[in-house]
Each structure stands twice: as C-alpha cells, then as structure tokens.
Amino acid sequence: MSSLNYIFKRLLLMVPTFFLVMVIIFMLVRMLPGDPAIAMAGDRASDADIQAIRERLGLTEPMLVQFWLFLSNTVQGDLGRSILMRTDVIDVIADRLPITVFLTVYSVVLSLLIAGPLAFVAALNRGRWPDAVIRTIFQIGLSMPVFYIGLVLLTFLAAQLRLFPVGGYGDTFGEKLYHLFLPSVTVALYTSAIIMRNLRSAIIEVLDAEYVQFARAKGLPSRLILGRHVLRNALISTVTLLGLSIGNLMSGTLVTETVFAVPGMGRLMLEAIFARDYPLIQGLTLTFAVLVSLVFLMTDLFQSRLDPRMRLQ
C-alpha cells in the first residue's frame, strides 16, 4: 500500500513538472529561426498563401492564446497535426515510439551484459593486471564521442565487412535485433564504461564492509557472499546511475538514430526541427519528458526493493 501511495504522490508531483516543461517547450520552439508557414508552403508561395497557412496553424493569435490552445489540446490528448508528416502528431509518435524504446532497452541490456561481469572481474582483481586492463579499455571508450564510435563501427562492420546492415529497423523481432545491433552496441560501449566504473567502486566498497568480513569469518561460501551480500548492496548506487543513463539514452537517440538511419523519435526530432514543425517538436519533447519521468519513478521503486532502509515517503 505504501508503494501505491508513493506512486500516486510522484504522479501528482509530475503535473507541475510537465506544466513547466510545456512552457519551456512552447517558448523555445517559437524562438527557432524561420517561419513554419513558409516551410510548409514553399519558397514560391504567395504572401496570401503563407498568411492563410499561418492563420490555419493559429500563429496569428497572441502568444497567450496559442499557449492556452496548446495546453488545453494536450490535456485532451490532442497534440496537433504535424506540418512535416501531414498527419496527427500522436499517430506519428505512436509509430516511432516503439523503435526508440526498443533501441534504448536493447542498449541497456547490452550495457549490463558488458559492464556487470567485467566490473566483478576488475573489483575481485583490484590492483592487478586484469583490473588495469579493463579500466584502461573502458577509459578509452569513455573518452570517445558516441557518434565517432558509431561511425567507426559503421565503416568497418557495415560498409567494409558487410556483417551488419547500414541502417533500417526490420520487421520481425530477429530482424530488429540484427538491424539495431550496431547502434545498440555504439550506445552500450559508452554507457557500459560509466556503469562499470561505478559498479566496480561499489563492489570494492562492499567487499571491505564489516558484514562481508563477518560473513567470510563464519565460513559462508564465496558464491553466496557475492550473490546475497555484495551484489545486492553494490547495485543500489548503480541503479541510480542506470536510471540517469537511460534518461540520457532516450534524449541522446537523436545522434545515434541519425548516424545509423534508424526511423525513431530522435531522428524524427531532427527532421521536425529543420522543418520548423512546431506541433511535432512539442509532442516529441513532451513524450521524452514523460518517458524520462517514468524511468526515474521505476528507478526509485527498484532501489527501495534492493535497500529495505529506504522508506517511500
């Protein structure tokens, strides 16, 4: 029951957050250079045609009236009609959202598969050559930008060796795993470096704790100590970092999806910005804000399961 109360309170706190996000979105979008009516009508359109489009889009109304229309329509589930796609924004987002979510989850899973075992190896061999090698490799990966890693993988594994497709998404689940492997690995290599460093430090700290030393003195098996005491407590801080990383992954899909031609929300955001598509930019940004807020909520709930000392208040 306490968890339900906590979720309800967090959802209520999201309301002013989303309102502030909507205000910022509304103001920033209208600060973009250019006129969406001109972008929609074309360079050869007459002034009368451009004015008619601006009136149809509601751009001739005062700013407060435009914001009120944006706010009231959003509350009713109407995000407007995309200038670029010539269809409802909510339909466009519903079509592109699964691609971005799949790419994000895929990247997180690969990050954990890479960072988890290597963090344990580095922590259990701290100060020795396996620890030094692992930390050096991940430090190199952390120092390289995501788009550079993507271009390198794209050049060698896709363009030259032709082991993976250059872009696309696929239809079946297997095809999606195949098509999105390179972009997911690109993101995972960078994210796993951050997670590995944090998890390694947390494991070392827990290994030096008194209760772990006491468990060893009692003669408990090493496998039981690592699984029940070390891993559970070391994951507490890592879960927080993972939640932040997922939020960054979602907001950073613009670069990854553009490099690998993935038809997700990140690439669509870039296209909407170039087209001055106000409704689509607003809808995409608001969707990202909702997703990140839900990820943070799930992170807090999972942390409370790992650490009984945390109270959901």
Coordinates of C-alpha atoms in Angstrom, one line a residue:
M1 CA 0.0 0.0 0.0
S2 CA 2.9 2.3 0.8
S3 CA 4.3 1.8 -2.7
L4 CA 0.9 2.7 -4.3
N5 CA 0.8 5.9 -2.2
Y6 CA 4.3 6.8 -3.2
I7 CA 3.5 6.2 -6.9
F8 CA 0.4 8.3 -6.6
K9 CA 2.3 11.2 -4.9
R10 CA 5.0 11.0 -7.5
L11 CA 2.5 11.2 -10.3
L12 CA 0.9 14.3 -8.7
L13 CA 4.4 15.9 -8.5
M14 CA 4.8 15.2 -12.2
V15 CA 1.9 17.6 -13.0
P16 CA 3.7 20.8 -12.2
T17 CA 6.9 19.4 -13.8
F18 CA 5.0 18.7 -17.1
F19 CA 3.4 22.1 -17.0
L20 CA 6.9 23.7 -16.7
V21 CA 8.2 21.5 -19.5
M22 CA 5.3 22.6 -21.7
V23 CA 6.0 26.3 -21.0
I24 CA 9.7 25.8 -21.9
I25 CA 8.9 23.8 -25.0
F26 CA 6.4 26.4 -26.2
M27 CA 8.8 29.3 -25.8
L28 CA 11.9 27.5 -27.2
V29 CA 10.1 26.3 -30.3
R30 CA 8.9 29.8 -31.1
M31 CA 12.4 31.1 -30.7
L32 CA 13.6 28.9 -33.6
P33 CA 14.6 30.9 -36.7
G34 CA 12.3 30.7 -39.7
D35 CA 8.6 30.5 -40.3
P36 CA 6.8 27.1 -40.4
A37 CA 4.2 28.6 -42.8
I38 CA 7.0 29.3 -45.3
A39 CA 8.5 25.9 -44.8
M40 CA 5.1 24.3 -45.3
A41 CA 4.1 26.4 -48.3
G42 CA 7.4 26.5 -50.1
D43 CA 9.6 29.4 -51.3
R44 CA 7.4 30.1 -54.4
A45 CA 4.2 30.5 -52.4
S46 CA 2.5 33.9 -52.4
D47 CA 2.1 36.1 -49.3
A48 CA -1.6 35.4 -49.3
D49 CA -1.0 31.6 -49.2
I50 CA 1.6 32.0 -46.4
Q51 CA -0.8 34.2 -44.4
A52 CA -3.6 31.6 -44.9
I53 CA -1.4 28.8 -43.6
R54 CA -0.3 30.9 -40.6
E55 CA -4.0 31.6 -39.7
R56 CA -4.8 27.9 -40.1
L57 CA -1.9 27.0 -37.8
G58 CA -3.0 29.6 -35.2
L59 CA 0.2 31.5 -35.5
T60 CA -1.5 34.8 -35.9
E61 CA -3.1 34.6 -32.4
P62 CA -1.4 36.2 -29.4
M63 CA 1.2 34.1 -27.5
L64 CA -1.1 33.5 -24.5
V65 CA -3.9 32.3 -26.7
Q66 CA -1.5 30.0 -28.6
F67 CA -0.2 28.6 -25.3
W68 CA -3.7 28.1 -23.9
L69 CA -4.7 26.2 -27.1
F70 CA -1.6 24.1 -26.8
L71 CA -2.2 23.3 -23.1
S72 CA -5.9 22.6 -23.4
N73 CA -5.5 20.4 -26.5
T74 CA -2.6 18.5 -24.9
V75 CA -4.6 17.7 -21.8
Q76 CA -7.3 16.3 -24.0
G77 CA -4.8 14.1 -25.8
D78 CA -4.6 16.3 -29.0
L79 CA -1.0 17.1 -29.8
G80 CA -2.0 18.8 -33.1
R81 CA -1.2 18.0 -36.7
S82 CA 2.3 17.6 -38.0
I83 CA 3.4 20.0 -40.7
L84 CA 6.1 17.7 -41.9
M85 CA 4.2 14.4 -41.9
R86 CA 0.7 15.8 -42.7
T87 CA -1.0 13.7 -40.1
D88 CA -1.8 13.8 -36.4
V89 CA 1.3 14.1 -34.1
I90 CA 0.0 11.4 -31.7
D91 CA -0.2 8.9 -34.6
V92 CA 3.4 9.8 -35.7
I93 CA 4.7 9.3 -32.2
A94 CA 2.8 6.1 -31.8
D95 CA 4.5 4.8 -34.9
R96 CA 8.1 5.9 -33.9
L97 CA 8.0 5.4 -30.1
P98 CA 8.4 1.6 -30.2
I99 CA 11.5 1.9 -32.3
T100 CA 13.2 4.3 -29.8
V101 CA 12.1 2.3 -26.8
F102 CA 13.4 -1.0 -28.4
L103 CA 16.7 0.7 -29.2
T104 CA 17.0 2.0 -25.6
V105 CA 16.1 -1.3 -23.9
Y106 CA 18.5 -3.2 -26.3
S107 CA 21.3 -0.8 -25.4
V108 CA 20.7 -1.1 -21.7
V109 CA 20.7 -4.9 -21.8
L110 CA 24.0 -4.9 -23.8
S111 CA 25.5 -2.4 -21.3
L112 CA 24.7 -4.6 -18.3
L113 CA 26.0 -7.7 -20.1
I114 CA 29.3 -5.9 -20.8
A115 CA 29.7 -3.9 -17.6
G116 CA 28.4 -6.4 -15.0
P117 CA 30.9 -9.3 -15.4
L118 CA 33.9 -7.0 -16.1
A119 CA 33.1 -4.9 -13.1
F120 CA 33.2 -8.1 -10.9
V121 CA 36.5 -9.2 -12.5
A122 CA 38.1 -5.8 -12.0
A123 CA 36.9 -5.5 -8.4
L124 CA 38.0 -9.0 -7.4
N125 CA 41.4 -8.4 -9.0
R126 CA 41.9 -4.8 -7.9
G127 CA 45.4 -3.5 -8.2
R128 CA 46.4 -6.4 -10.5
W129 CA 46.8 -6.5 -14.3
P130 CA 43.1 -7.6 -15.1
D131 CA 41.9 -4.6 -13.2
A132 CA 44.3 -2.3 -15.0
V133 CA 43.5 -3.7 -18.5
I134 CA 39.7 -3.4 -18.0
R135 CA 39.9 0.1 -16.6
T136 CA 42.2 1.3 -19.4
I137 CA 39.9 -0.2 -22.2
F138 CA 36.8 1.4 -20.7
Q139 CA 38.6 4.7 -20.2
I140 CA 39.4 4.8 -23.9
G141 CA 35.8 4.0 -24.7
L142 CA 34.6 6.7 -22.4
S143 CA 36.8 9.4 -23.9
M144 CA 35.4 8.8 -27.5
P145 CA 32.2 10.5 -28.5
V146 CA 29.2 8.3 -29.3
F147 CA 28.9 9.5 -32.9
Y148 CA 32.6 8.7 -33.5
I149 CA 32.2 5.1 -32.2
G150 CA 29.1 4.8 -34.4
L151 CA 30.9 6.0 -37.5
V152 CA 33.9 3.6 -36.8
L153 CA 31.6 0.6 -36.4
L154 CA 29.5 1.6 -39.4
T155 CA 32.6 2.0 -41.6
F156 CA 34.3 -1.3 -40.7
L157 CA 31.5 -3.7 -39.7
A158 CA 28.7 -2.5 -42.1
A159 CA 30.4 -0.8 -45.1
Q160 CA 33.5 -2.8 -45.5
L161 CA 32.9 -6.2 -43.9
R162 CA 29.2 -6.1 -44.6
L163 CA 28.4 -8.1 -41.4
F164 CA 25.5 -5.8 -40.5
P165 CA 23.1 -3.5 -42.4
V166 CA 23.9 0.2 -42.8
G167 CA 20.5 1.3 -41.5
G168 CA 16.9 0.3 -41.1
Y169 CA 14.8 -1.3 -38.4
G170 CA 13.5 -4.7 -39.6
D171 CA 10.1 -6.3 -39.3
T172 CA 10.4 -9.4 -37.1
F173 CA 11.9 -9.5 -33.7
G174 CA 15.0 -11.2 -35.0
E175 CA 15.4 -8.7 -37.8
K176 CA 15.1 -5.9 -35.3
L177 CA 17.9 -7.4 -33.1
Y178 CA 20.0 -7.7 -36.2
H179 CA 19.4 -4.2 -37.7
L180 CA 19.7 -2.4 -34.3
F181 CA 22.8 -4.3 -33.1
L182 CA 25.3 -1.7 -34.3
P183 CA 23.5 1.3 -32.9
S184 CA 22.8 -0.5 -29.6
V185 CA 26.5 -1.6 -29.3
T186 CA 27.6 2.0 -30.0
V187 CA 25.5 3.3 -27.2
A188 CA 26.3 0.3 -24.9
L189 CA 30.1 0.8 -25.2
Y190 CA 29.8 4.3 -23.9
T191 CA 27.2 3.6 -21.3
S192 CA 28.9 0.4 -20.0
A193 CA 32.1 2.3 -19.3
I194 CA 30.2 4.6 -16.9
I195 CA 28.3 1.7 -15.3
M196 CA 31.4 -0.4 -14.9
R197 CA 33.4 2.3 -13.1
N198 CA 30.5 2.9 -10.7
L199 CA 29.8 -0.8 -10.1
R200 CA 33.5 -1.6 -9.6
S201 CA 33.9 1.0 -7.0
A202 CA 30.6 -0.1 -5.2
I203 CA 31.7 -3.7 -5.2
I204 CA 35.1 -2.8 -3.7
E205 CA 33.4 -0.7 -1.0
V206 CA 31.0 -3.5 -0.1
L207 CA 33.8 -6.1 -0.1
D208 CA 35.6 -4.1 2.6
A209 CA 32.5 -3.7 4.7
E210 CA 32.4 -5.3 8.1
Y211 CA 29.4 -7.5 7.5
V212 CA 31.1 -9.1 4.4
Q213 CA 34.2 -9.7 6.5
F214 CA 32.0 -11.3 9.2
A215 CA 30.3 -13.5 6.6
R216 CA 33.7 -14.7 5.5
A217 CA 34.7 -15.4 9.1
K218 CA 31.6 -17.5 9.5
G219 CA 32.7 -19.7 6.6
L220 CA 30.0 -18.8 4.1
P221 CA 30.8 -19.8 0.5
S222 CA 32.2 -17.1 -1.7
R223 CA 29.4 -17.5 -4.2
L224 CA 26.8 -16.9 -1.5
I225 CA 28.6 -13.9 -0.2
L226 CA 28.9 -12.3 -3.7
G227 CA 25.3 -13.0 -4.6
R228 CA 23.5 -12.3 -1.4
H229 CA 25.6 -9.5 0.2
V230 CA 27.9 -8.0 -2.3
L231 CA 25.9 -7.7 -5.5
R232 CA 22.6 -6.7 -3.8
N233 CA 24.2 -3.8 -1.9
A234 CA 26.6 -2.7 -4.7
L235 CA 23.6 -2.4 -7.1
I236 CA 22.0 0.3 -5.0
S237 CA 24.1 3.2 -6.3
T238 CA 24.4 1.6 -9.8
V239 CA 20.6 1.5 -10.2
T240 CA 20.5 5.3 -9.7
L241 CA 23.2 5.8 -12.3
L242 CA 21.5 3.4 -14.6
G243 CA 18.3 5.4 -14.4
L244 CA 20.1 8.5 -15.2
S245 CA 21.8 6.7 -18.1
I246 CA 18.5 5.6 -19.5
G247 CA 17.2 9.1 -19.5
N248 CA 20.3 10.3 -21.3
L249 CA 20.0 7.4 -23.8
M250 CA 16.5 8.5 -24.7
S251 CA 17.4 12.1 -25.1
G252 CA 20.6 11.2 -27.0
T253 CA 18.9 9.0 -29.6
L254 CA 19.0 11.9 -32.0
V255 CA 22.7 11.3 -32.7
T256 CA 22.6 7.5 -32.8
E257 CA 19.4 7.2 -34.9
T258 CA 20.7 9.8 -37.4
V259 CA 24.1 8.1 -37.8
F260 CA 22.5 4.7 -38.4
A261 CA 19.4 5.9 -40.2
V262 CA 17.1 4.4 -37.6
P263 CA 13.5 5.7 -38.1
G264 CA 12.9 6.5 -34.4
M265 CA 11.9 9.6 -32.4
G266 CA 15.4 11.0 -32.2
R267 CA 15.8 11.2 -36.0
L268 CA 12.3 12.5 -36.3
M269 CA 13.0 15.3 -33.9
L270 CA 15.9 16.4 -36.1
E271 CA 13.7 16.4 -39.1
A272 CA 11.0 18.3 -37.3
I273 CA 13.4 21.0 -36.2
F274 CA 14.6 21.5 -39.8
A275 CA 11.0 21.7 -41.0
R276 CA 10.0 24.1 -38.2
D277 CA 7.3 21.7 -37.3
Y278 CA 6.0 23.2 -34.0
P279 CA 3.4 20.6 -33.2
L280 CA 5.7 17.7 -33.8
I281 CA 8.6 19.2 -31.8
Q282 CA 6.3 19.9 -28.9
G283 CA 4.8 16.5 -29.0
L284 CA 8.2 14.7 -29.2
T285 CA 9.7 16.7 -26.4
L286 CA 6.8 16.1 -24.2
T287 CA 6.9 12.4 -24.9
F288 CA 10.6 12.3 -24.0
A289 CA 9.8 14.1 -20.7
V290 CA 7.1 11.6 -19.8
L291 CA 9.4 8.7 -20.6
V292 CA 12.3 10.0 -18.5
S293 CA 10.0 10.8 -15.6
L294 CA 8.6 7.2 -15.7
V295 CA 12.1 5.8 -15.8
F296 CA 13.1 7.8 -12.7
L297 CA 10.0 6.6 -10.9
M298 CA 10.8 3.0 -11.7
T299 CA 14.4 3.6 -10.6
D300 CA 13.2 4.8 -7.2
L301 CA 10.9 1.8 -6.8
F302 CA 13.6 -0.7 -7.7
Q303 CA 16.0 0.9 -5.3
S304 CA 13.5 0.5 -2.5
R305 CA 13.4 -3.2 -3.2
L306 CA 17.1 -3.5 -3.0
D307 CA 17.6 -1.4 0.1
P308 CA 14.9 -2.0 2.9
R309 CA 16.3 1.1 4.7
M310 CA 14.8 3.3 2.1
R311 CA 11.3 4.5 3.0
L312 CA 8.8 5.5 0.3
Q313 CA 7.8 8.8 1.9

